[in-house]
CSV table of C-alpha atoms in Angstrom, one decimal:
chain,number,residue,atom,x,y,z
A,1,MET,CA,4.7,-83.7,-45.7
A,2,PRO,CA,2.3,-86.1,-47.0
A,3,GLN,CA,-0.1,-85.5,-49.9
A,4,LYS,CA,-3.8,-85.3,-48.5
A,5,SER,CA,-6.2,-88.0,-50.2
A,6,LEU,CA,-8.4,-86.9,-52.7
A,7,GLN,CA,-11.3,-87.4,-50.2
A,8,ASP,CA,-9.8,-85.1,-47.7
A,9,ARG,CA,-9.1,-82.4,-50.4
A,10,LEU,CA,-12.5,-82.9,-51.5
A,11,ALA,CA,-13.6,-82.5,-48.3
A,12,ILE,CA,-11.8,-79.0,-47.9
A,13,LEU,CA,-12.3,-77.5,-51.1
A,14,ALA,CA,-16.1,-78.5,-51.1
A,15,ASP,CA,-16.8,-76.5,-48.0
A,16,ALA,CA,-14.1,-73.7,-48.9
A,17,ALA,CA,-16.6,-73.2,-51.9
A,18,LYS,CA,-19.9,-73.0,-50.1
A,19,TYR,CA,-19.7,-69.2,-49.9
A,20,ASP,CA,-20.3,-68.9,-53.7
A,21,ALA,CA,-24.0,-68.4,-54.4
A,22,SER,CA,-23.8,-68.0,-57.9
A,23,CYS,CA,-24.5,-71.4,-59.2
A,24,ALA,CA,-27.9,-71.3,-60.8
A,25,SER,CA,-28.2,-72.9,-64.3
A,26,SER,CA,-31.3,-71.3,-65.5
A,27,GLY,CA,-30.7,-69.9,-69.1
A,28,ALA,CA,-28.0,-72.7,-70.1
A,29,GLY,CA,-28.6,-73.2,-73.7
A,30,ASN,CA,-29.9,-76.7,-75.2
A,31,ARG,CA,-27.0,-79.2,-75.6
A,32,ASN,CA,-27.6,-83.0,-76.1
A,33,ALA,CA,-24.7,-85.4,-75.6
A,34,LEU,CA,-26.6,-87.7,-78.1
A,35,LYS,CA,-25.5,-86.1,-81.0
A,36,ASP,CA,-21.5,-86.8,-80.6
A,37,LYS,CA,-22.4,-89.8,-78.4
A,38,GLY,CA,-21.1,-88.1,-75.1
A,39,ILE,CA,-22.4,-88.1,-71.9
A,40,GLY,CA,-24.5,-85.3,-70.3
A,41,SER,CA,-27.1,-82.8,-71.6
A,42,THR,CA,-28.2,-79.3,-70.5
A,43,GLU,CA,-31.6,-78.1,-70.9
A,44,GLY,CA,-33.1,-74.7,-71.4
A,45,MET,CA,-34.9,-74.1,-67.9
A,46,GLY,CA,-32.9,-74.8,-64.8
A,47,ILE,CA,-31.2,-77.6,-62.8
A,48,CYS,CA,-32.8,-78.8,-59.6
A,49,HIS,CA,-31.5,-77.6,-56.5
A,50,ALA,CA,-30.6,-79.3,-53.1
A,51,TYR,CA,-29.5,-77.1,-50.2
A,52,ALA,CA,-27.4,-77.2,-47.3
A,53,PRO,CA,-28.8,-76.7,-43.8
A,54,ASP,CA,-27.2,-73.4,-44.3
A,55,GLY,CA,-29.2,-72.5,-47.3
A,56,ARG,CA,-26.3,-73.2,-49.6
A,57,CYS,CA,-26.8,-74.7,-52.9
A,58,ILE,CA,-25.0,-77.9,-53.4
A,59,SER,CA,-26.9,-79.5,-56.7
A,60,LEU,CA,-23.8,-79.2,-58.8
A,61,LEU,CA,-20.5,-80.5,-58.1
A,62,LYS,CA,-19.4,-77.2,-56.2
A,63,ILE,CA,-15.7,-77.1,-55.9
A,64,LEU,CA,-12.4,-74.6,-55.6
A,65,LEU,CA,-9.5,-76.0,-57.8
A,66,THR,CA,-7.5,-75.2,-54.9
A,67,ASN,CA,-8.1,-72.7,-51.4
A,68,ALA,CA,-4.5,-71.2,-51.6
A,69,CYS,CA,-4.6,-67.7,-52.9
A,70,ILE,CA,-1.9,-64.8,-53.2
A,71,TYR,CA,-4.6,-61.9,-52.1
A,72,ASP,CA,-5.7,-61.1,-48.3
A,73,CYS,CA,-9.4,-59.8,-48.9
A,74,ALA,CA,-10.2,-59.3,-45.4
A,75,TYR,CA,-13.4,-61.0,-45.9
A,76,CYS,CA,-12.3,-64.1,-47.2
A,77,ILE,CA,-11.8,-67.5,-45.6
A,78,ASN,CA,-8.9,-68.5,-48.2
A,79,ARG,CA,-7.0,-65.3,-48.2
A,80,VAL,CA,-3.4,-65.6,-47.7
A,81,SER,CA,-3.0,-64.5,-44.1
A,82,SER,CA,-5.7,-67.3,-43.1
A,83,ASN,CA,-4.7,-70.3,-41.3
A,84,VAL,CA,-7.3,-72.6,-42.9
A,85,GLU,CA,-5.8,-76.1,-44.0
A,86,ARG,CA,-5.2,-75.7,-48.0
A,87,ALA,CA,-5.6,-78.2,-50.5
A,88,ALA,CA,-5.7,-78.0,-54.3
A,89,PHE,CA,-6.9,-80.4,-57.3
A,90,THR,CA,-5.4,-80.9,-60.6
A,91,PRO,CA,-7.5,-80.1,-63.4
A,92,ALA,CA,-7.6,-84.1,-64.3
A,93,GLU,CA,-8.6,-84.7,-60.8
A,94,VAL,CA,-11.4,-82.1,-61.2
A,95,ALA,CA,-12.7,-83.7,-64.4
A,96,ASP,CA,-12.6,-87.1,-62.7
A,97,LEU,CA,-14.3,-86.1,-59.9
A,98,THR,CA,-17.0,-84.6,-62.0
A,99,MET,CA,-17.6,-87.8,-64.3
A,100,ALA,CA,-17.8,-89.9,-61.2
A,101,PHE,CA,-20.4,-87.8,-59.4
A,102,TYR,CA,-22.0,-87.5,-62.7
A,103,ARG,CA,-22.4,-91.2,-63.3
A,104,ARG,CA,-23.7,-91.5,-59.8
A,105,ASN,CA,-26.3,-89.2,-61.0
A,106,TYR,CA,-24.9,-87.0,-57.8
A,107,ILE,CA,-25.1,-84.0,-59.9
A,108,GLU,CA,-26.2,-82.7,-63.1
A,109,GLY,CA,-22.9,-80.0,-63.5
A,110,LEU,CA,-19.8,-78.6,-62.0
A,111,PHE,CA,-19.3,-75.2,-60.4
A,112,LEU,CA,-15.6,-74.4,-60.8
A,113,SER,CA,-14.0,-71.8,-59.0
A,114,SER,CA,-10.4,-71.0,-57.4
A,115,GLY,CA,-8.3,-69.1,-55.1
A,116,ILE,CA,-5.4,-67.3,-57.2
A,117,ILE,CA,-2.0,-69.0,-57.2
A,118,ARG,CA,1.1,-67.4,-58.8
A,119,THR,CA,-0.6,-65.3,-61.4
A,120,SER,CA,-4.5,-65.0,-62.3
A,121,ASP,CA,-3.5,-66.3,-65.8
A,122,TYR,CA,-1.6,-69.3,-64.5
A,123,THR,CA,-4.7,-69.7,-62.2
A,124,MET,CA,-7.1,-69.9,-65.1
A,125,GLU,CA,-5.3,-71.9,-67.3
A,126,LEU,CA,-5.4,-74.8,-64.7
A,127,MET,CA,-9.2,-74.0,-64.4
A,128,LEU,CA,-9.5,-74.0,-68.4
A,129,GLU,CA,-7.4,-77.5,-68.7
A,130,ALA,CA,-10.1,-79.4,-66.4
A,131,VAL,CA,-13.2,-77.9,-68.2
A,132,ARG,CA,-11.1,-79.0,-71.7
A,133,LEU,CA,-10.4,-82.3,-70.7
A,134,LEU,CA,-14.2,-82.4,-69.3
A,135,ARG,CA,-15.6,-81.6,-73.0
A,136,THR,CA,-12.8,-83.1,-75.0
A,137,GLU,CA,-11.6,-86.3,-73.2
A,138,HIS,CA,-14.5,-87.1,-71.3
A,139,ARG,CA,-17.3,-85.7,-73.6
A,140,PHE,CA,-18.8,-84.0,-71.0
A,141,SER,CA,-22.0,-82.1,-72.1
A,142,GLY,CA,-23.4,-81.1,-68.8
A,143,TYR,CA,-23.2,-77.7,-67.3
A,144,VAL,CA,-20.7,-75.8,-66.3
A,145,HIS,CA,-20.4,-72.6,-64.7
A,146,LEU,CA,-16.9,-71.0,-64.4
A,147,LYS,CA,-15.8,-68.5,-61.8
A,148,THR,CA,-13.7,-66.5,-63.7
A,149,ILE,CA,-10.6,-64.2,-62.7
A,150,PRO,CA,-11.2,-60.5,-63.9
A,151,GLU,CA,-7.7,-60.1,-64.0
A,152,CYS,CA,-6.5,-62.9,-66.5
A,153,SER,CA,-6.0,-62.2,-70.2
A,154,PRO,CA,-9.0,-61.3,-72.7
A,155,GLU,CA,-7.9,-64.4,-74.5
A,156,LEU,CA,-8.4,-67.0,-71.4
A,157,MET,CA,-11.6,-65.0,-70.9
A,158,SER,CA,-12.7,-65.8,-74.4
A,159,GLU,CA,-11.8,-69.5,-74.1
A,160,ALA,CA,-13.9,-70.0,-70.7
A,161,GLY,CA,-17.0,-68.5,-72.3
A,162,ARG,CA,-16.3,-71.2,-75.4
A,163,LEU,CA,-16.3,-74.1,-72.9
A,164,ALA,CA,-18.6,-72.9,-70.0
A,165,ASP,CA,-22.1,-72.4,-70.1
A,166,ARG,CA,-22.4,-69.7,-67.6
A,167,LEU,CA,-19.3,-67.3,-66.5
A,168,SER,CA,-19.6,-65.2,-63.5
A,169,ILE,CA,-17.0,-62.4,-62.5
A,170,ASN,CA,-17.5,-61.3,-58.7
A,171,VAL,CA,-18.0,-57.7,-58.1
A,172,GLU,CA,-17.0,-58.5,-54.2
A,173,LEU,CA,-18.6,-55.5,-52.5
A,174,PRO,CA,-21.4,-53.4,-53.5
A,175,THR,CA,-19.1,-49.8,-53.2
A,176,ARG,CA,-16.0,-48.5,-54.2
A,177,ALA,CA,-15.2,-47.5,-50.9
A,178,GLY,CA,-15.5,-51.1,-49.6
A,179,LEU,CA,-13.6,-53.0,-52.1
A,180,LYS,CA,-10.8,-50.6,-51.2
A,181,GLN,CA,-10.9,-50.9,-47.8
A,182,LEU,CA,-11.7,-54.7,-47.5
A,183,ALA,CA,-10.2,-56.0,-50.6
A,184,PRO,CA,-7.5,-53.4,-51.7
A,185,GLU,CA,-5.6,-55.5,-54.2
A,186,LYS,CA,-8.6,-55.9,-56.6
A,187,ASP,CA,-9.5,-53.2,-58.6
A,188,GLU,CA,-13.3,-52.3,-59.6
A,189,THR,CA,-12.0,-50.9,-63.0
A,190,THR,CA,-10.4,-54.4,-63.9
A,191,ILE,CA,-13.4,-56.4,-62.6
A,192,ARG,CA,-16.0,-54.0,-64.5
A,193,THR,CA,-13.9,-54.1,-67.8
A,194,ALA,CA,-13.9,-58.0,-67.5
A,195,MET,CA,-17.6,-57.9,-67.3
A,196,GLY,CA,-17.7,-55.6,-70.3
A,197,HIS,CA,-15.7,-57.9,-72.3
A,198,VAL,CA,-17.8,-60.9,-71.3
A,199,ARG,CA,-20.8,-58.9,-72.3
A,200,SER,CA,-19.4,-57.9,-75.8
A,201,ARG,CA,-18.7,-61.5,-76.5
A,202,ILE,CA,-22.2,-62.7,-75.3
A,203,GLU,CA,-23.8,-60.3,-77.6
A,204,ASP,CA,-21.4,-61.2,-80.6
A,205,ALA,CA,-22.1,-64.7,-80.5
A,206,LYS,CA,-25.9,-63.8,-80.6
A,207,ASP,CA,-25.7,-61.3,-83.3
A,208,ALA,CA,-23.7,-64.3,-85.1
A,209,ARG,CA,-26.8,-66.8,-84.5
A,210,ARG,CA,-29.1,-64.0,-86.1
A,211,ASP,CA,-27.0,-63.7,-89.2
A,212,ARG,CA,-28.6,-65.4,-91.8
A,213,THR,CA,-25.4,-65.9,-93.7
A,214,LEU,CA,-24.6,-68.1,-90.8
A,215,ARG,CA,-27.8,-69.7,-90.2
A,216,ARG,CA,-26.8,-72.9,-92.2
A,217,ALA,CA,-23.5,-73.0,-90.3
A,218,LYS,CA,-22.7,-74.0,-86.4
A,219,PRO,CA,-22.3,-70.5,-85.0
A,220,PRO,CA,-19.8,-70.0,-82.1
A,221,ARG,CA,-21.1,-70.8,-78.4
A,222,PHE,CA,-20.3,-68.2,-75.9
A,223,ALA,CA,-21.4,-68.4,-72.5
A,224,PRO,CA,-25.0,-69.2,-73.5
A,225,GLY,CA,-26.1,-69.0,-69.7
A,226,GLY,CA,-25.0,-65.6,-69.6
A,227,GLN,CA,-22.9,-64.0,-66.6
A,228,SER,CA,-23.5,-63.4,-63.2
A,229,THR,CA,-22.0,-61.8,-60.4
A,230,GLN,CA,-21.8,-61.6,-56.4
A,231,MET,CA,-21.8,-59.3,-53.5
A,232,ILE,CA,-21.3,-59.6,-50.0
A,233,VAL,CA,-23.9,-58.1,-48.0
A,234,GLY,CA,-22.8,-56.8,-44.5
A,235,ALA,CA,-19.2,-57.0,-44.3
A,236,ASP,CA,-18.8,-53.2,-44.9
A,237,ALA,CA,-21.0,-50.2,-43.9
A,238,ALA,CA,-23.1,-50.0,-47.6
A,239,SER,CA,-27.0,-49.8,-46.9
A,240,ASP,CA,-29.8,-52.0,-49.1
A,241,ALA,CA,-30.2,-48.8,-51.0
A,242,GLU,CA,-26.5,-48.6,-52.0
A,243,ILE,CA,-26.8,-52.3,-52.8
A,244,LEU,CA,-29.6,-52.1,-55.0
A,245,THR,CA,-28.3,-49.1,-56.9
A,246,THR,CA,-25.6,-51.2,-57.8
A,247,SER,CA,-27.3,-53.9,-58.7
A,248,ALA,CA,-29.6,-51.7,-61.1
A,249,THR,CA,-26.5,-50.7,-62.5
A,250,LEU,CA,-25.0,-54.0,-63.0
A,251,TYR,CA,-27.9,-55.1,-64.8
A,252,ALA,CA,-28.2,-52.7,-67.0
A,253,GLY,CA,-24.4,-52.1,-67.8
A,254,TYR,CA,-23.6,-55.9,-68.2
A,255,GLY,CA,-26.8,-57.6,-69.2
A,256,LEU,CA,-26.3,-59.7,-66.1
A,257,ARG,CA,-28.7,-62.9,-65.5
A,258,ARG,CA,-28.6,-62.5,-61.9
A,259,VAL,CA,-27.0,-60.4,-59.2
A,260,TYR,CA,-26.6,-62.8,-56.0
A,261,TYR,CA,-26.1,-61.3,-52.5
A,262,SER,CA,-24.3,-63.5,-50.2
A,263,ALA,CA,-24.6,-62.7,-46.1
A,264,PHE,CA,-21.4,-62.1,-44.5
A,265,SER,CA,-20.3,-64.6,-42.5
A,266,PRO,CA,-17.9,-64.5,-39.4
A,267,ILE,CA,-14.6,-66.3,-40.5
A,268,PRO,CA,-12.1,-68.0,-38.3
A,269,ALA,CA,-9.7,-65.3,-37.0
A,270,PRO,CA,-11.3,-62.6,-38.5
A,271,SER,CA,-9.5,-58.9,-39.6
A,272,ALA,CA,-10.2,-56.3,-36.8
A,273,VAL,CA,-11.9,-54.4,-39.7
A,274,LEU,CA,-14.7,-56.9,-40.2
A,275,PRO,CA,-17.8,-56.8,-38.1
A,276,LEU,CA,-18.1,-59.2,-35.2
A,277,LYS,CA,-21.6,-60.2,-35.8
A,278,ALA,CA,-23.1,-61.7,-39.4
A,279,PRO,CA,-25.9,-59.4,-40.6
A,280,PRO,CA,-29.7,-61.2,-40.5
A,281,LEU,CA,-30.1,-64.0,-43.2
A,282,LYS,CA,-33.7,-62.3,-43.9
A,283,ARG,CA,-31.6,-59.4,-45.1
A,284,GLU,CA,-30.3,-61.2,-47.9
A,285,HIS,CA,-33.7,-62.6,-48.3
A,286,ARG,CA,-35.2,-58.8,-48.6
A,287,LEU,CA,-32.5,-57.7,-51.0
A,288,TYR,CA,-33.6,-60.6,-53.4
A,289,GLN,CA,-37.0,-59.7,-53.1
A,290,ALA,CA,-36.3,-56.2,-53.9
A,291,ASP,CA,-34.0,-57.5,-56.6
A,292,TRP,CA,-37.2,-59.4,-58.0
A,293,LEU,CA,-39.8,-56.8,-57.9
A,294,HIS,CA,-37.0,-54.4,-60.2
A,295,ARG,CA,-36.8,-57.2,-62.5
A,296,PHE,CA,-40.0,-59.0,-62.8
A,297,TYR,CA,-42.2,-56.4,-61.6
A,298,GLY,CA,-41.6,-53.2,-63.3
A,299,PHE,CA,-40.7,-51.6,-60.1
A,300,GLU,CA,-37.9,-48.6,-60.4
A,301,MET,CA,-35.2,-49.0,-58.1
A,302,PRO,CA,-35.8,-45.0,-56.6
A,303,GLU,CA,-39.6,-46.7,-55.8
A,304,ILE,CA,-37.9,-49.2,-54.1
A,305,GLU,CA,-35.3,-47.2,-52.0
A,306,ALA,CA,-38.2,-44.6,-51.1
A,307,ALA,CA,-39.8,-47.5,-49.1
A,308,THR,CA,-36.7,-48.2,-46.9
A,309,THR,CA,-36.0,-46.4,-43.5
A,310,GLY,CA,-32.6,-44.9,-43.5
A,311,GLY,CA,-31.9,-46.9,-47.0
A,312,MET,CA,-32.6,-50.5,-45.1
A,313,LEU,CA,-35.2,-52.6,-46.2
A,314,ASP,CA,-37.8,-53.4,-43.5
A,315,LEU,CA,-37.1,-57.1,-42.3
A,316,ASP,CA,-40.3,-57.6,-41.0
A,317,ILE,CA,-42.5,-57.3,-44.1
A,318,ASP,CA,-41.7,-57.7,-47.7
A,319,PRO,CA,-40.2,-54.7,-49.9
A,320,LYS,CA,-43.7,-54.8,-52.1
A,321,LEU,CA,-45.8,-54.4,-48.9
A,322,ALA,CA,-43.7,-52.0,-47.4
A,323,TRP,CA,-43.9,-49.8,-50.7
A,324,ALA,CA,-48.0,-50.4,-50.9
A,325,LEU,CA,-48.2,-49.0,-47.4
A,326,ARG,CA,-46.3,-45.8,-48.1
A,327,ASN,CA,-48.2,-45.2,-51.3
A,328,ARG,CA,-51.9,-46.0,-50.0
A,329,HIS,CA,-53.3,-43.2,-52.7
A,330,VAL,CA,-52.9,-45.8,-55.4
A,331,PHE,CA,-55.0,-48.3,-54.3
A,332,PRO,CA,-57.5,-50.0,-54.0
A,333,VAL,CA,-56.8,-51.5,-57.7
A,334,ASP,CA,-59.9,-53.2,-59.2
A,335,VAL,CA,-59.0,-56.3,-60.4
A,336,ASN,CA,-61.5,-56.4,-63.1
A,337,LYS,CA,-60.1,-53.4,-64.8
A,338,ALA,CA,-56.6,-52.7,-63.8
A,339,ASP,CA,-53.6,-53.2,-66.3
A,340,ARG,CA,-51.1,-55.3,-65.7
A,341,GLU,CA,-48.6,-53.3,-64.5
A,342,MET,CA,-51.1,-52.3,-61.4
A,343,LEU,CA,-52.1,-55.7,-60.6
A,344,LEU,CA,-48.2,-56.5,-60.0
A,345,ARG,CA,-48.3,-53.8,-57.5
A,346,ILE,CA,-51.0,-55.6,-55.1
A,347,PRO,CA,-49.5,-56.9,-52.1
A,348,GLY,CA,-49.4,-60.8,-52.3
A,349,ILE,CA,-50.3,-60.9,-56.0
A,350,GLY,CA,-47.6,-62.6,-57.7
A,351,THR,CA,-46.7,-62.7,-61.4
A,352,THR,CA,-48.5,-65.9,-61.6
A,353,ALA,CA,-51.7,-65.0,-59.9
A,354,VAL,CA,-51.8,-61.5,-62.4
A,355,LYS,CA,-51.5,-64.2,-65.3
A,356,ALA,CA,-54.7,-65.9,-64.0
A,357,ILE,CA,-56.7,-63.0,-63.4
A,358,LEU,CA,-55.9,-61.3,-66.8
A,359,LYS,CA,-57.0,-64.9,-68.3
A,360,THR,CA,-60.2,-65.4,-65.9
A,361,ARG,CA,-61.5,-62.0,-66.5
A,362,ARG,CA,-62.0,-62.3,-70.1
A,363,HIS,CA,-64.9,-64.3,-69.6
A,364,ARG,CA,-66.4,-63.5,-66.2
A,365,SER,CA,-65.9,-60.7,-63.4
A,366,LEU,CA,-63.7,-62.1,-60.5
A,367,ARG,CA,-64.7,-62.5,-57.2
A,368,LEU,CA,-63.0,-63.3,-54.1
A,369,ASP,CA,-63.7,-66.8,-54.5
A,370,ASP,CA,-61.6,-66.7,-57.8
A,371,LEU,CA,-58.6,-64.9,-56.2
A,372,SER,CA,-58.5,-67.2,-53.2
A,373,LYS,CA,-57.8,-69.9,-55.7
A,374,MET,CA,-55.1,-67.6,-57.4
A,375,THR,CA,-53.1,-66.6,-54.4
A,376,ARG,CA,-52.2,-67.9,-50.7
A,377,ALA,CA,-51.9,-64.5,-49.6
A,378,LEU,CA,-55.0,-63.2,-50.4
A,379,LYS,CA,-55.4,-61.8,-46.6
A,380,ARG,CA,-52.4,-59.6,-47.5
A,381,ALA,CA,-54.2,-58.3,-50.6
A,382,LEU,CA,-57.6,-57.4,-49.3
A,383,PRO,CA,-56.9,-53.9,-48.3
A,384,PHE,CA,-55.3,-53.1,-51.7
A,385,LEU,CA,-57.6,-54.4,-54.1
A,386,VAL,CA,-61.5,-54.4,-55.3
A,387,ALA,CA,-63.6,-57.1,-56.8
A,388,ALA,CA,-66.7,-57.9,-58.0
A,389,ASP,CA,-68.1,-58.5,-54.3
A,390,TRP,CA,-65.6,-56.7,-52.1
A,391,ARG,CA,-64.3,-53.0,-51.5
A,392,PRO,CA,-61.9,-52.4,-48.6
A,393,THR,CA,-63.8,-49.3,-47.5
A,394,GLN,CA,-62.1,-47.9,-44.7
A,395,MET,CA,-59.5,-50.5,-44.1
A,396,LEU,CA,-56.9,-48.4,-46.3
A,397,ASP,CA,-56.9,-45.5,-44.2
A,398,ALA,CA,-57.2,-47.5,-40.5
A,399,ALA,CA,-54.6,-46.4,-38.5
A,400,GLY,CA,-53.6,-50.3,-37.4
A,401,LEU,CA,-53.4,-51.6,-41.2
A,402,GLU,CA,-49.9,-51.7,-40.8
A,403,ALA,CA,-49.5,-53.2,-37.5
A,404,SER,CA,-52.0,-55.8,-38.5
A,405,LEU,CA,-50.2,-56.7,-41.4
A,406,ARG,CA,-46.8,-57.1,-39.6
A,407,PRO,CA,-46.2,-60.8,-38.5
A,408,PRO,CA,-46.4,-61.3,-34.5
A,409,LYS,CA,-43.0,-60.6,-33.0
A,410,GLN,CA,-41.5,-63.7,-31.8
A,411,MET,CA,-40.4,-63.0,-27.8
A,412,GLU,CA,-37.0,-63.2,-26.6
A,413,LEU,CA,-36.1,-65.8,-24.2
A,414,PHE,CA,-35.6,-63.5,-21.5
A,415,ASP,CA,-38.4,-60.8,-22.1
A,416,ALA,CA,-40.8,-60.4,-19.8
A,417,PRO,CA,-44.2,-61.8,-20.5
């Protein structure tokens, strides 16, 4: 069989990588190629992203080394029993492609993942060789995110951390039962052990940087952008509450920068154990909002879970509004007196608005006109706040409050008018 052209393989392996959501680059350490006369640089803030029509990030060169795989995970389009067209790059081709894209200003870095061929160590060696070529032969200092293989040896994982800006290890599914059902060849203990190893190495590297005796020496780098993970939503029966509980455990236990939620997409020739219909993408969006509340708004996961119905987030309204409607007794909140923690609980008021409120009220009392310049969602916030010229009076207790805050429902095509 003739070898596919590089362009054909790029089309196959870039398309196969679109299911990986965890490619944000925020948190990468500063690195500038001007120091060693190479090419590329990273900055503390994230790389700007572009998005495909289906919402997938395409800003990095996001490819698989190969879409061949010895595993047979039911939800994966690249599983061994799938009949998709197969392709593979050599490490040198990955490095050359990255440089070619970078020089044309198409990308700012590389996101590299792979199916498993032969063994986990063999595949990881090939991926590391691609990054090694970039860093040494091409002297590329741009962003590199490696989707690592949890079953590989700790030595290879350590080298991955030295070469890449961010590492990620997929937990695949939110529950052990789901993993056992849909990916029986993968082991939760192995995955979490690998994540623990990465966390230890990241913390060791940070300690070395803080060590006064090493301050004048170059401390070793290890995944300065931290580690992340991704889980599939809707392929198994896990509820949103179970998913968020798993996320909270991962954040606390492994110091993750991000947990990414990827709504399950039906694949060609699917396994009989998979649902026939994909979950609504809005479910993925609500999970990200709930995740955000936990990480930046001071909400504990049990509080968010208490605002669910049967463990599922409300798809029509955001999780903070759902929580506020079920906890009306803590409102209204006076924006001229409340502390930051309570201000963050007002629906429609985000972290930037809270910062502006705290800054402005040092000089004068806030009125509605001031708040309208700080948030575009003031209408949603009105029943839950008090300002110098505003009190919600009976709005909070009104029977129709929840209905008035829900978006109008789009009629189905064949609904009776």
